[in-house]
Amino acid sequence: DTEVTQTPKHLVMGMTNKKSLKCEQHMGHRAMYWYKQKAKKPPELMFVYSYEKLSINESVPSRFSPECPNSSLLNLHLHALQPEDSALYLCASSPPGGYSPLHFGNGTRLTVT
Amino acid sequence: DQQVKQNSPSLSVQEGRISILNCDYTNSMFDYFLWYKKYPAEGPTFLISISSIKDKNEDGRFTVFLNKSAKHLSLHIVPSQPGDSAVYFCAGGGGGTSYGKLTFGQGTILTVHP
């Protein structure tokens, strides 16, 4: 069982909808991440939070809005998405600092219609 | 600019034999490398990592070799098992301001036949 839990597992939304992806970890990790993976492509970093503060934004469009309410939770708010945003959205966590590996959740499969 | 490349999209190996997965990188700022395994409908699972100051790291059936001069790393799985069949990603990472940013290769599909 993965120690990073993502909900929902699948999401279908229209281009005018507002939805949120949720991620939770209870490993005491203080760094959390959002990655995006398109079909047959590698995961690509979107955002990094360190100690609940946004530390990296990889020039992600504003229709994606991350939020870190506390050290265990990470949300990704979605609004006015495009069909090309359909992808697997992966959340990950790690201890901050050093070269600790990222622990990934199983992802949310998002389809934008 | 693809900083991490896995040039073999797929690899087929017989059970019990060695699987060798290769990865090349161009970014000399990477100071650690990781291998992840991914099953369908699951997130990537961490396998093994290596610091750029080392040339080998071993963990059970998995060994990663790093050749900095050639900017090449490889993952050896011995002996290979059918349960190892998955997509394998190598990734490079750097500390400092780029901490937490992993750059992944395209992945190699490993199939281990019984």
Coordinates of C-alpha atoms in Angstrom, one line a residue, chain A residues 13-15 36-39 41 44 46 60-61 63-64 78-89 109-113:
Chain A
M13 CA -14.5 17.4 -15.7
G14 CA -15.7 19.9 -18.3
M15 CA -13.7 22.9 -19.3
K36 CA 2.0 15.6 -14.2
Q37 CA 2.4 12.6 -16.5
K38 CA 1.0 12.4 -20.0
A39 CA 0.6 9.1 -21.7
K41 CA 5.8 10.4 -21.3
E44 CA 7.1 16.3 -15.1
M46 CA 4.7 21.2 -11.5
V60 CA 2.5 26.2 -14.6
P61 CA -0.6 28.0 -16.0
R63 CA -5.6 27.4 -14.1
F64 CA -3.7 25.1 -11.8
L78 CA -8.4 23.1 -11.1
H79 CA -10.4 25.7 -13.1
A80 CA -11.1 26.2 -16.7
L81 CA -8.9 23.4 -17.9
Q82 CA -8.3 22.4 -21.5
P83 CA -8.5 18.9 -23.0
E84 CA -4.7 18.8 -23.3
D85 CA -4.5 19.0 -19.5
S86 CA -5.8 15.4 -19.4
A87 CA -3.1 13.4 -17.7
L88 CA -2.2 11.4 -14.6
Y89 CA -1.5 13.8 -11.7
R109 CA -6.3 10.1 -13.7
L110 CA -7.9 13.4 -15.0
T111 CA -9.9 13.6 -18.2
V112 CA -11.0 17.1 -19.4
T113 CA -13.9 17.0 -21.9

